Structure formats: structure tokens, C-alpha cells
Amino acid sequence: GIGKAISTMGLQTFRKVLDSGAKNGEEAVDLFQKPIRLRFPELRDKVPYKKYSIYFGPEPGIQLLEYFNPNVVRHLLTNLSEG
């Protein structure tokens, strides 16, 4: 992903989380607040998301909005708590 590319180039960066939470699939929007359709199979639960900026020095260079498949998140959390 983008983190690996930045790391490979040796750039010094940090991330600042701007927003996070969970939304119903119908509430999903892009960075410009335009509605989007999420393509997670069997979507019944709210979808976790995180919006953040990647800074290159004092200025933000990239803004990202990520939605996470709730089934994958649940699976990872279950495995962590059992391990």
C-alpha cells in the first residue's frame, strides 16, 4: 500500500487522524462528501472508517479516507482476543 511505498522512498512522515468511527453503508461518502457504494459482501453491520492526513514535514501531503470490512475487523479482533 501507500505506507510501504513511502517507507521504501525513505520519506519522513507522520499521520494525523482527523475522524474515525462507524457508519451504515448508505452513509458512506468520499473525501468530497459525495455518496459512494461500498462493495463489502453481506454488509449488515456498521462499517468502521478512518480519515487521516499524511504529513511530509509541517504540511499535509495526502488525505485518506479508509473504510474497513466489518467482517474482517471482527475476525481480527476475535483472533487477537483468543491469542
C-alpha positions as protocol buffer text, in pm:
chain_id: "A"
residue {
  index: 1
  type: GLY
  ca { x: 0 y: 0 z: 0 }
}
residue {
  index: 2
  type: ILE
  ca { x: 88 y: 364 z: 22 }
}
residue {
  index: 3
  type: GLY
  ca { x: 268 y: 324 z: 357 }
}
residue {
  index: 4
  type: LYS
  ca { x: 511 y: 74 z: 209 }
}
residue {
  index: 5
  type: ALA
  ca { x: 580 y: 300 z: -91 }
}
residue {
  index: 6
  type: ILE
  ca { x: 652 y: 596 z: 137 }
}
residue {
  index: 7
  type: SER
  ca { x: 877 y: 381 z: 356 }
}
residue {
  index: 8
  type: THR
  ca { x: 1068 y: 245 z: 56 }
}
residue {
  index: 9
  type: MET
  ca { x: 1141 y: 600 z: -56 }
}
residue {
  index: 10
  type: GLY
  ca { x: 1277 y: 682 z: 290 }
}
residue {
  index: 11
  type: LEU
  ca { x: 1046 y: 978 z: 344 }
}
residue {
  index: 12
  type: GLN
  ca { x: 989 y: 1107 z: 697 }
}
residue {
  index: 13
  type: THR
  ca { x: 616 y: 1127 z: 758 }
}
residue {
  index: 14
  type: PHE
  ca { x: 358 y: 1118 z: 1032 }
}
residue {
  index: 15
  type: ARG
  ca { x: -16 y: 1061 z: 1030 }
}
residue {
  index: 16
  type: LYS
  ca { x: -282 y: 1269 z: 1198 }
}
residue {
  index: 17
  type: VAL
  ca { x: -624 y: 1110 z: 1243 }
}
residue {
  index: 18
  type: LEU
  ca { x: -895 y: 1362 z: 1156 }
}
residue {
  index: 19
  type: ASP
  ca { x: -1203 y: 1145 z: 1214 }
}
residue {
  index: 20
  type: SER
  ca { x: -1296 y: 785 z: 1282 }
}
residue {
  index: 21
  type: GLY
  ca { x: -1599 y: 581 z: 1374 }
}
residue {
  index: 22
  type: ALA
  ca { x: -1856 y: 359 z: 1207 }
}
residue {
  index: 23
  type: LYS
  ca { x: -2130 y: 434 z: 953 }
}
residue {
  index: 24
  type: ASN
  ca { x: -2414 y: 248 z: 791 }
}
residue {
  index: 25
  type: GLY
  ca { x: -2321 y: 150 z: 436 }
}
residue {
  index: 26
  type: GLU
  ca { x: -2572 y: 402 z: 294 }
}
residue {
  index: 27
  type: GLU
  ca { x: -2394 y: 685 z: 481 }
}
residue {
  index: 28
  type: ALA
  ca { x: -2055 y: 624 z: 316 }
}
residue {
  index: 29
  type: VAL
  ca { x: -1908 y: 924 z: 135 }
}
residue {
  index: 30
  type: ASP
  ca { x: -1578 y: 1010 z: -32 }
}
residue {
  index: 31
  type: LEU
  ca { x: -1340 y: 1290 z: 70 }
}
residue {
  index: 32
  type: PHE
  ca { x: -1563 y: 1541 z: -112 }
}
residue {
  index: 33
  type: GLN
  ca { x: -1874 y: 1425 z: 79 }
}
residue {
  index: 34
  type: LYS
  ca { x: -2018 y: 1260 z: -234 }
}
residue {
  index: 35
  type: PRO
  ca { x: -2207 y: 934 z: -168 }
}
residue {
  index: 36
  type: ILE
  ca { x: -2023 y: 613 z: -257 }
}
residue {
  index: 37
  type: ARG
  ca { x: -2126 y: 249 z: -268 }
}
residue {
  index: 38
  type: LEU
  ca { x: -1923 y: 12 z: -54 }
}
residue {
  index: 39
  type: ARG
  ca { x: -1864 y: -333 z: -201 }
}
residue {
  index: 40
  type: PHE
  ca { x: -1835 y: -547 z: 109 }
}
residue {
  index: 41
  type: PRO
  ca { x: -2025 y: -876 z: 75 }
}
residue {
  index: 42
  type: GLU
  ca { x: -2312 y: -941 z: 315 }
}
residue {
  index: 43
  type: LEU
  ca { x: -2291 y: -597 z: 472 }
}
residue {
  index: 44
  type: ARG
  ca { x: -2521 y: -600 z: 777 }
}
residue {
  index: 45
  type: ASP
  ca { x: -2318 y: -409 z: 1035 }
}
residue {
  index: 46
  type: LYS
  ca { x: -2187 y: -57 z: 1053 }
}
residue {
  index: 47
  type: VAL
  ca { x: -1865 y: -2 z: 864 }
}
residue {
  index: 48
  type: PRO
  ca { x: -1558 y: 123 z: 1056 }
}
residue {
  index: 49
  type: TYR
  ca { x: -1374 y: 410 z: 890 }
}
residue {
  index: 50
  type: LYS
  ca { x: -1075 y: 635 z: 946 }
}
residue {
  index: 51
  type: LYS
  ca { x: -996 y: 970 z: 784 }
}
residue {
  index: 52
  type: TYR
  ca { x: -642 y: 1096 z: 821 }
}
residue {
  index: 53
  type: SER
  ca { x: -369 y: 1313 z: 672 }
}
residue {
  index: 54
  type: ILE
  ca { x: -15 y: 1202 z: 598 }
}
residue {
  index: 55
  type: TYR
  ca { x: 229 y: 1484 z: 666 }
}
residue {
  index: 56
  type: PHE
  ca { x: 560 y: 1535 z: 490 }
}
residue {
  index: 57
  type: GLY
  ca { x: 726 y: 1781 z: 726 }
}
residue {
  index: 58
  type: PRO
  ca { x: 497 y: 2055 z: 857 }
}
residue {
  index: 59
  type: GLU
  ca { x: 240 y: 2034 z: 575 }
}
residue {
  index: 60
  type: PRO
  ca { x: -14 y: 1762 z: 494 }
}
residue {
  index: 61
  type: GLY
  ca { x: 58 y: 1593 z: 163 }
}
residue {
  index: 62
  type: ILE
  ca { x: -206 y: 1322 z: 136 }
}
residue {
  index: 63
  type: GLN
  ca { x: -553 y: 1290 z: 285 }
}
residue {
  index: 64
  type: LEU
  ca { x: -707 y: 942 z: 303 }
}
residue {
  index: 65
  type: LEU
  ca { x: -1045 y: 804 z: 393 }
}
residue {
  index: 66
  type: GLU
  ca { x: -1049 y: 430 z: 453 }
}
residue {
  index: 67
  type: TYR
  ca { x: -1348 y: 205 z: 509 }
}
residue {
  index: 68
  type: PHE
  ca { x: -1285 y: -138 z: 663 }
}
residue {
  index: 69
  type: ASN
  ca { x: -1483 y: -456 z: 602 }
}
residue {
  index: 70
  type: PRO
  ca { x: -1656 y: -516 z: 938 }
}
residue {
  index: 71
  type: ASN
  ca { x: -1635 y: -895 z: 892 }
}
residue {
  index: 72
  type: VAL
  ca { x: -1255 y: -877 z: 857 }
}
residue {
  index: 73
  type: VAL
  ca { x: -1223 y: -643 z: 1156 }
}
residue {
  index: 74
  type: ARG
  ca { x: -1440 y: -874 z: 1369 }
}
residue {
  index: 75
  type: HIS
  ca { x: -1231 y: -1175 z: 1262 }
}
residue {
  index: 76
  type: LEU
  ca { x: -904 y: -998 z: 1350 }
}
residue {
  index: 77
  type: LEU
  ca { x: -1036 y: -883 z: 1689 }
}
residue {
  index: 78
  type: THR
  ca { x: -1160 y: -1232 z: 1771 }
}
residue {
  index: 79
  type: ASN
  ca { x: -822 y: -1387 z: 1684 }
}
residue {
  index: 80
  type: LEU
  ca { x: -635 y: -1127 z: 1892 }
}
residue {
  index: 81
  type: SER
  ca { x: -850 y: -1188 z: 2198 }
}
residue {
  index: 82
  type: GLU
  ca { x: -805 y: -1567 z: 2169 }
}
residue {
  index: 83
  type: GLY
  ca { x: -429 y: -1549 z: 2112 }
}
